[in-house]
XYZ file of C-alpha atoms in Angstrom:
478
model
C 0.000 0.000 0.000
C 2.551 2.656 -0.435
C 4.904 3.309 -2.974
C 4.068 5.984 -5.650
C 3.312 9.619 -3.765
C 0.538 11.058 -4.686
C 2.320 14.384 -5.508
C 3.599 12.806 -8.514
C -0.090 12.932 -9.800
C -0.355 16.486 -8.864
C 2.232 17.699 -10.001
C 3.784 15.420 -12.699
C 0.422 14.920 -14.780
C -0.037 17.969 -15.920
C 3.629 17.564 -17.432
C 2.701 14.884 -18.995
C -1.700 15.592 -19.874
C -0.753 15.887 -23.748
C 0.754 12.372 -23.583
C -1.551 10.647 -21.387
C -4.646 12.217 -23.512
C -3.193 10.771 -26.622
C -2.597 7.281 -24.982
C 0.405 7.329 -22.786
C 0.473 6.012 -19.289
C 2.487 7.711 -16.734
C 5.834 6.571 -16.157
C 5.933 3.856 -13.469
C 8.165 4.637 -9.992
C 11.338 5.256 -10.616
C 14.264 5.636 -13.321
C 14.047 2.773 -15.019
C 10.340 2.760 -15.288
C 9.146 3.110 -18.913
C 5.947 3.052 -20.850
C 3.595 0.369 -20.933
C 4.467 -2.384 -23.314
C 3.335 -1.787 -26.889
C 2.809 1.914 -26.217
C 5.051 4.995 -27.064
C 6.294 7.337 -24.893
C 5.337 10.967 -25.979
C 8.841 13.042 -27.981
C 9.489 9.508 -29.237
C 10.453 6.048 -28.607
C 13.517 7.277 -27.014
C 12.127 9.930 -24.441
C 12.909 9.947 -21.049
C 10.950 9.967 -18.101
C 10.270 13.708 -16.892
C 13.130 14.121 -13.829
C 9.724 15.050 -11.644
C 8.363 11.350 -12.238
C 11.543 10.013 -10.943
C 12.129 11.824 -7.883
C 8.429 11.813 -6.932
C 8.352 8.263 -7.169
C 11.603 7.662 -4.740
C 12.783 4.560 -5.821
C 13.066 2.447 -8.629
C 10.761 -0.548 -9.940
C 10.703 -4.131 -8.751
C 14.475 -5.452 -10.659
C 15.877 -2.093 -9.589
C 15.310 -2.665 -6.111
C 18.383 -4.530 -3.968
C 16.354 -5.787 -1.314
C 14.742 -9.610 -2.313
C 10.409 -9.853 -1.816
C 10.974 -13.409 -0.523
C 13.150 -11.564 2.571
C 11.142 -8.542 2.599
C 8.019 -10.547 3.182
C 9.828 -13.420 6.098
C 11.285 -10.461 7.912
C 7.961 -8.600 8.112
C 5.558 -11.773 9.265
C 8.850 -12.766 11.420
C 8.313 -8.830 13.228
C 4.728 -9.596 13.637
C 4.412 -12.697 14.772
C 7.255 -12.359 17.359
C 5.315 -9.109 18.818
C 2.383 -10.760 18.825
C 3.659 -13.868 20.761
C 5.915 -11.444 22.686
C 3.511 -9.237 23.915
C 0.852 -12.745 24.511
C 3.682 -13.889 27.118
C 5.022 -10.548 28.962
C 2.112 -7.950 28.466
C -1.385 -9.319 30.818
C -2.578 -5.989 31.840
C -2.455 -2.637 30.520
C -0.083 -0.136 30.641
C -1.484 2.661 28.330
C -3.158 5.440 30.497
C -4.339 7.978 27.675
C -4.484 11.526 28.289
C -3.822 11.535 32.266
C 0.029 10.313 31.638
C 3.000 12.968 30.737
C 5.915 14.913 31.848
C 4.990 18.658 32.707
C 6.812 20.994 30.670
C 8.215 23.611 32.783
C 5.592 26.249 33.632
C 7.389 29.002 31.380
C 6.601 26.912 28.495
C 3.433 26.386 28.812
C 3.239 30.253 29.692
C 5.352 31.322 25.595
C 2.967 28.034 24.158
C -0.697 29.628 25.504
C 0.108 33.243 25.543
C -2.309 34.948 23.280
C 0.580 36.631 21.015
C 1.910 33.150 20.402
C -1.464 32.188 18.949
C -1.966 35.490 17.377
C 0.813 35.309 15.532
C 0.437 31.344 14.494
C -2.788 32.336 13.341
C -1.194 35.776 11.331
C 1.401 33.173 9.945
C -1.306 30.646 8.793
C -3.685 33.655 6.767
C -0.612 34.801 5.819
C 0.203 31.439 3.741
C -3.110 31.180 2.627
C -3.064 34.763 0.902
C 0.437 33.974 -0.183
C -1.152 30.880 -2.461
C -4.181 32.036 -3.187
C -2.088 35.310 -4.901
C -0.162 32.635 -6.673
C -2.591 31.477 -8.016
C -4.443 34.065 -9.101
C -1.619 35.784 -10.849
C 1.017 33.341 -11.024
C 1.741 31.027 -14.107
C 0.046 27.979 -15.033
C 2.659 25.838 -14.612
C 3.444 23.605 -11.390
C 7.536 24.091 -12.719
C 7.334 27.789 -12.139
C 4.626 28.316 -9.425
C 4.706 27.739 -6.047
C 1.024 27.381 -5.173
C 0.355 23.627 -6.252
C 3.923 22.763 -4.383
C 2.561 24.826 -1.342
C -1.282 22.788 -1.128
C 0.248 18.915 -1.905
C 3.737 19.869 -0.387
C 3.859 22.047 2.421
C 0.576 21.440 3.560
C -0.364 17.898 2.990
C 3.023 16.001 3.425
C 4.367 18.497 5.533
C 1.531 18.155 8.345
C 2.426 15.031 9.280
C 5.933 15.613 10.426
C 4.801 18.968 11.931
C 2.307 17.077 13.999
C 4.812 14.633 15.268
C 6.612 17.128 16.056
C 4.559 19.980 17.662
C 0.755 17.813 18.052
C -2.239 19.833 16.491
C -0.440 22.181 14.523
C -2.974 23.207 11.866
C -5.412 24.315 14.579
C -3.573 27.027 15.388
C -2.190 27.747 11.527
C -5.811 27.045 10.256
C -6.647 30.208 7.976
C -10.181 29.252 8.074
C -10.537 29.853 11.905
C -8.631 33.085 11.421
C -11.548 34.118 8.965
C -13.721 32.915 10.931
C -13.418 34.811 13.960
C -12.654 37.356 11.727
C -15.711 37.778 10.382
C -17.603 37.114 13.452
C -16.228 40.450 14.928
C -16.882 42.392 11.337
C -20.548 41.537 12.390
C -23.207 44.481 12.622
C -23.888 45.086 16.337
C -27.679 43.262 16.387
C -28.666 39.704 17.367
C -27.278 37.282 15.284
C -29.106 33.694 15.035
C -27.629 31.392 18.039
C -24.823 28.552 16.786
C -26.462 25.089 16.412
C -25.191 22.110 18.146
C -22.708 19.870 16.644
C -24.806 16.773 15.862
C -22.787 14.132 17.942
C -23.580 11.322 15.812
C -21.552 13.028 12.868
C -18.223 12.781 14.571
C -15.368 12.712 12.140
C -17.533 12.178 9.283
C -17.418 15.046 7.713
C -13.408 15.468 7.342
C -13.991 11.390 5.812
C -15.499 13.460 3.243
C -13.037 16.141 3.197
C -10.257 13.935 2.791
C -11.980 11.896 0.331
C -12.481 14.858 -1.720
C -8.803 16.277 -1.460
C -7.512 12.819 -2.488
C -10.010 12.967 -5.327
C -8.430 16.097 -6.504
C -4.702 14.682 -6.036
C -5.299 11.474 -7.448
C -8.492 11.650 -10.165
C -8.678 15.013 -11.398
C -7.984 15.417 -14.770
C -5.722 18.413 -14.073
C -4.899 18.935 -10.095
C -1.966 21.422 -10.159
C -3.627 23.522 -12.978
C -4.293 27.008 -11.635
C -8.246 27.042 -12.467
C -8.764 23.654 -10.709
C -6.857 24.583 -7.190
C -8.912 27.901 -7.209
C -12.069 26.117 -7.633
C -11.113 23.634 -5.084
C -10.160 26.087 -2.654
C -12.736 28.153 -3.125
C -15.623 25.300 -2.281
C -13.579 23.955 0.261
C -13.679 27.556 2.054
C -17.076 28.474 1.439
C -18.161 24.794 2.632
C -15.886 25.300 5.703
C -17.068 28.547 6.652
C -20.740 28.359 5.780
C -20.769 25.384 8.226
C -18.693 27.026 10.915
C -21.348 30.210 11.332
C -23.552 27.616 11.827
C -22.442 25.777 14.308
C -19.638 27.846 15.619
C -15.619 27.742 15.808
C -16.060 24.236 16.790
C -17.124 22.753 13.532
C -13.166 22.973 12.277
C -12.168 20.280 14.485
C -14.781 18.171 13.382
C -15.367 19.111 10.312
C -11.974 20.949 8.574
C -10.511 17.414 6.988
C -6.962 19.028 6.982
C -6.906 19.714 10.943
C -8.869 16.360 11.970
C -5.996 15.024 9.458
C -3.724 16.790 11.862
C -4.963 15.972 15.001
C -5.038 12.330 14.405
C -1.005 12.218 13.796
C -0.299 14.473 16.458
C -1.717 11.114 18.836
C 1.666 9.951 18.207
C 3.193 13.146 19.160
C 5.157 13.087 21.585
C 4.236 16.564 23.069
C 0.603 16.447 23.884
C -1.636 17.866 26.443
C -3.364 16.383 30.117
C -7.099 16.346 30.699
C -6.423 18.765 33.055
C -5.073 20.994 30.123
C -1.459 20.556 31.057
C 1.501 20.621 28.382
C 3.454 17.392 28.665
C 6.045 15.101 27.626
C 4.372 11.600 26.809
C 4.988 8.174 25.220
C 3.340 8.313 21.862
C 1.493 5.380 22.748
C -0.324 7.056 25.542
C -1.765 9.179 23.024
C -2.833 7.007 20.583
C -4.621 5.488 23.263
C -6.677 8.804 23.966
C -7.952 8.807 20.468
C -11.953 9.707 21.407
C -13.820 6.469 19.411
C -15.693 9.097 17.469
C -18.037 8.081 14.530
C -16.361 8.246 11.666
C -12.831 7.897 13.138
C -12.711 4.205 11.133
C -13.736 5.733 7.894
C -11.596 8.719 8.195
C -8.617 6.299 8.955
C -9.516 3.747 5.970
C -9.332 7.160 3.549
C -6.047 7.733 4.361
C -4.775 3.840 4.003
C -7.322 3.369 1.225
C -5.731 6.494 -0.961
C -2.424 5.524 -0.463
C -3.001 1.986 -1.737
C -4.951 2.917 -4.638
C -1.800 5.708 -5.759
C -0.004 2.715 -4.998
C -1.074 0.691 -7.929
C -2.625 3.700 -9.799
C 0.924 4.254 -11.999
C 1.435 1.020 -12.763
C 0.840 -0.033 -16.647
C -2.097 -2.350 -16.276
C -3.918 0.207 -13.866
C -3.193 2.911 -17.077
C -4.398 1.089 -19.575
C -7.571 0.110 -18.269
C -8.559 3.195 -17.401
C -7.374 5.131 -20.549
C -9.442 2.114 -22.482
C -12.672 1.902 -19.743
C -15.658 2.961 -21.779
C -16.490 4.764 -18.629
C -13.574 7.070 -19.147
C -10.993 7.756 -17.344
C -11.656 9.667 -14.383
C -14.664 7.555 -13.960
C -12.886 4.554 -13.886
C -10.424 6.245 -11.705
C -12.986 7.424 -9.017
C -13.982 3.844 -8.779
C -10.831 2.509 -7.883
C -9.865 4.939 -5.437
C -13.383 4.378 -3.972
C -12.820 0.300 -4.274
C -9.588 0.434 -2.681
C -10.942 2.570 0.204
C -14.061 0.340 0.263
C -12.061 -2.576 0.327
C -9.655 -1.431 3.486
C -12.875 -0.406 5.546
C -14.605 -3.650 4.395
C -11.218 -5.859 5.995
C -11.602 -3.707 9.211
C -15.050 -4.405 9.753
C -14.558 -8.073 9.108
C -11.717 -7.999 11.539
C -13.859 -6.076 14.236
C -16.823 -9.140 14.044
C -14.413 -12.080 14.012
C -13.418 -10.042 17.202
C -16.741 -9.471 18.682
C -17.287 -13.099 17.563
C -14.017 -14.625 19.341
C -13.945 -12.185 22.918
C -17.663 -11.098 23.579
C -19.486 -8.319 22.938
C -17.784 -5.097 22.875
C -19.458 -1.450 23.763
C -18.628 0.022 20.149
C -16.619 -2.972 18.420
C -15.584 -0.801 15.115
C -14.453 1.712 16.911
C -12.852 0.130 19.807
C -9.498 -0.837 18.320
C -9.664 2.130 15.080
C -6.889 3.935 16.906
C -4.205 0.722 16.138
C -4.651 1.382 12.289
C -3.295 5.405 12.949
C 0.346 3.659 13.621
C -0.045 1.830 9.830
C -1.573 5.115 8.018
C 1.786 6.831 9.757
C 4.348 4.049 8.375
C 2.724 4.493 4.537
C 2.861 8.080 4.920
C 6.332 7.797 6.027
C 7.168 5.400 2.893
C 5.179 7.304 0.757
C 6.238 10.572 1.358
C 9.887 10.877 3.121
C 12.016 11.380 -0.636
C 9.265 13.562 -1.860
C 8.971 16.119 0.836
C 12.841 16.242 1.720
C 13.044 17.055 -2.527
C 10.033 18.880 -3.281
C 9.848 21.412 -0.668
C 12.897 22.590 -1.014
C 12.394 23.200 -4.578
C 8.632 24.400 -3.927
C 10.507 27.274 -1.871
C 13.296 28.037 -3.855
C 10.624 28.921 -6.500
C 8.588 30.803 -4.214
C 11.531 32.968 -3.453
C 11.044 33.941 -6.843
C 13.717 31.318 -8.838
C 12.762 29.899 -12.529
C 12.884 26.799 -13.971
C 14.394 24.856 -10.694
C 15.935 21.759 -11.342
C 14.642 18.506 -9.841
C 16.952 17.907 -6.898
C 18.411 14.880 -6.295
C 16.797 12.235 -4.399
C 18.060 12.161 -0.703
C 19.080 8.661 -0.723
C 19.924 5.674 -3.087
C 17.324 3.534 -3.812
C 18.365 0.731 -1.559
C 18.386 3.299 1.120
C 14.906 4.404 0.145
C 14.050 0.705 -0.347
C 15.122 -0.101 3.067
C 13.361 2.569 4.100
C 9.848 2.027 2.818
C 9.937 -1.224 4.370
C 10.829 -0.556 7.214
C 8.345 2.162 8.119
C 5.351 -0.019 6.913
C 6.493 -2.766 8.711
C 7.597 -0.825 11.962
C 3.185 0.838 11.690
C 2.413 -2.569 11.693
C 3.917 -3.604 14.676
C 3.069 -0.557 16.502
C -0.429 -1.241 15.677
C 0.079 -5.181 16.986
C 1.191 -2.841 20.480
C -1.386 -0.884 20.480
C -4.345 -3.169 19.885
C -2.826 -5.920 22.030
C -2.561 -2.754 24.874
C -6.485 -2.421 24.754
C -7.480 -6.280 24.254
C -5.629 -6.809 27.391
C -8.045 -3.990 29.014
C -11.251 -4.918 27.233
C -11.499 -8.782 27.577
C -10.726 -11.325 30.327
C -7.330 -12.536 30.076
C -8.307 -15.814 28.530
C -9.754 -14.146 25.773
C -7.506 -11.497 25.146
C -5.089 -13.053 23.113
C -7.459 -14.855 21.075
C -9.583 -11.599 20.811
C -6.278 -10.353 18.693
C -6.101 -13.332 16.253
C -8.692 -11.454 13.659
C -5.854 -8.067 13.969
C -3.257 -10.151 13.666
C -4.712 -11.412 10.274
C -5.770 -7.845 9.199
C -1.895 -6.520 9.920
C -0.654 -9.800 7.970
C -3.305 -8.926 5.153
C -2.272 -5.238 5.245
C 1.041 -5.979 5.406
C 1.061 -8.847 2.311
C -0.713 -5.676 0.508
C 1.434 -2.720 0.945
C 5.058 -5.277 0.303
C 3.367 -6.140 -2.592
C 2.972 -2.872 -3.726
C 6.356 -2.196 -2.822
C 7.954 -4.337 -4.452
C 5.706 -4.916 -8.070
């Protein structure tokens, strides 16, 4: 489920739109990726693969890589099955206490991280981004080589959210322009009574940034044209009138229910180290204590199985079969391209839910059995992200800055490792979320069930991490 980033969609299609309309797949992942067979590349039978394709893609294809499937696959079931048996014998009760564990951060801290000019000017620094790419592309050229904006939306904000949120927890909450607006415009409003904010219907929990996300991978991943100037503005533009039409309705709170880029946000900063107490406090935590204080919201399984779902289907979307069925559906091909990334998020959610009844089925009734163990997949969406992502964000956004600093025709940088060292890489981070996730499920099976059912309860995750697992090497490594 990982290889190809979905930036090279954004970004590289539109490079490439006059070949793929006249019948040319997208280069595969990688250098030595060519054409399908029996088709021609566009400039000729002996053009190369635009530079973007091969550092977006990271590494090269299956008889470039140095690392052998058949060891690739033993090492990963050898990392799960040892956990699992591991954690069977030495882990009986549980030792994950949510959000009442962590370090207090010195008091001045916490002072600099809730003054109001800290968040003032987060929140100037987030609206100031915003106006920065929405200027862009307004007035800036139609081409992803030479503008900054469509580097700035699938670089610096999508990728690079995830290793600000490790990093620093919620981070877009505070950056979020939208909010900024929001209260913005709240203040800007006539002195008279104003209709009262609606309650947040509970049973739409994280449902509606499922959506979101859904619809930004759409754009990255479906859209005929996703870096082209006209389709980010319209994008943007419904995403912020959606956003804040919703928000005056049910107040500032809607964004972190709603606003699929900060639930995105909030659900990696679980495994941020720096997190907050229920009593508000700033701490210092194991990562696993808050991925276990992930609230088992509705929605919270969907939301997760968008974010492995997308990264499977880009995972298979570049390859030469994928191309030429879609380019040769009768549906077309976005159709045909909305239905696979919908199958191959249908098809993730549809394993989970399996999983979660063989559980119910093995241990006993459970108070909310999808949602009980939803937080364990968080640690596998984090290792894909990590595979998909670390070569294109450590390349892209430096060149997505260098051009918004006003540089021309940047060269693609160089990748930041070989490809065995990406290889090696990739692997290891899928494999490493899987194990987490083995921790973090086995951590709450041990709480939930009586200890003679608790390691059978696990059986059904165990085969959904080997399933998973089987899935995302394969893509790896095909």
């Amino acid at each position: 489920m990982t290889p190809a980033p979905p930036l090279a969609s954004a970004l590289v299609r539109p490079l490439l739109s006059a070949g793929a309309s006249a019948g040319v797949p997208l280069p595969g992942p990688g250098p030595a990726a060519g054409p399908a067979p029996g088709v021609v590349p566009a400039g000729g039978p002996g053009a190369l693969a635009d530079p973007l394709t091969t550092l977006a893609h990271g590494i090269g294809s299956q008889h470039d890589l140095p690392i052998s499937p058949f060891y690739a696959f033993a090492g990963a079931f050898a990392a799960l099955f040892v956990s699992f048996l591991a954690l069977g014998l030495l882990w009986s009760t549980s030792r994950f206490r949510g959000d009442r564990s962590g370090r207090p951060l010195p008091t001045a801290v916490q002072r600099v991280a809730d003054a109001p000019t800290t968040r003032t000017a987060l929140r100037v620094l987030g609206l100031a981004a915003a106006l920065f790419v929405l200027s862009h592309l307004l007035f800036g050229p139609d081409d992803p080589a030479r503008n900054p904006a469509p580097g700035a939306v699938y670089v610096l904000l999508w990728v690079g959210l995830v290793p600000a949120s490790l990093l620093l927890g919620p981070a877009w909450r505070l950056l979020n322009p939208l909010r900024t607006l929001h209260r913005l415009l709240h203040r800007l409003r006539p002195a008279r009574p104003v209709p009262p904010v609606h309650l947040l219907p509970s049973r739409l929990g994280l449902w509606p940034a499922a959506i979101g996300l859904f619809g930004f991978t759409w754009l990255e991943l479906v859209s005929p044209d996703p870096a082209s100037r006209t389709t980010l503005l319209i994008a943007l533009a419904v995403y912020a009138t959606v956003q804040l039409g919703l928000a005056a309705r049910f107040g500032e709170s809607w964004f972190a229910e709603g606003d699929p880029f900060e639930a995105y946000s909030t659900l990696l900063a679980r495994f941020s180290p720096l997190g907050r107490r229920n009593d508000g406090r700033l701490v210092l935590r194991n990562p696993f204590h808050g991925l276990d204080a992930t609230p088992e919201r509705p929605g919270l399984v969907a939301t997760v199985c968008v974010l492995l779902g997308s990264t499977a289907y880009d995972g298979f979307s570049d390859s030469p079969s994928w191309i030429n069925t879609i380019q040769t559906s009768p549906l077309g091909r976005t159709p045909a391209a909305a239905l696979g990334l919908l199958g191959s998020i249908t098809l993730v959610a549809a394993l989970y839910c399996l999983c979660a009844a063989a559980t119910r089925l093995v241990s006993g009734p459970l108070p909310s059995p999808l949602t009980a163990f939803a937080h364990s997949l968080l640690p596998i969406a984090l290792g894909y992200l990590t595979a998909h992502y670390f070569s294109l964000f450590v390349t892209e956004s430096s060149r997505t800055v260098i051009i918004a600093g006003g540089a021309d025709h940047v060269p693609a940088p160089a990748p930041p490792l070989d490809p065995g060292g990406l290889a090696a890489l990739q692997v290891v981070a899928v494999v490493t979320g899987h194990v987490l996730g083995v921790v973090s499920a086995h951590d709450r099976s041990v709480r939930l069930f009586p200890p003679a059912r608790a390691v059978a309860g696990q059986l059904p995750l165990l085969t959904l991490m080997i399933t998973y697992t089987i899935g995302g090497l394969s893509l790896l490594l095909n």
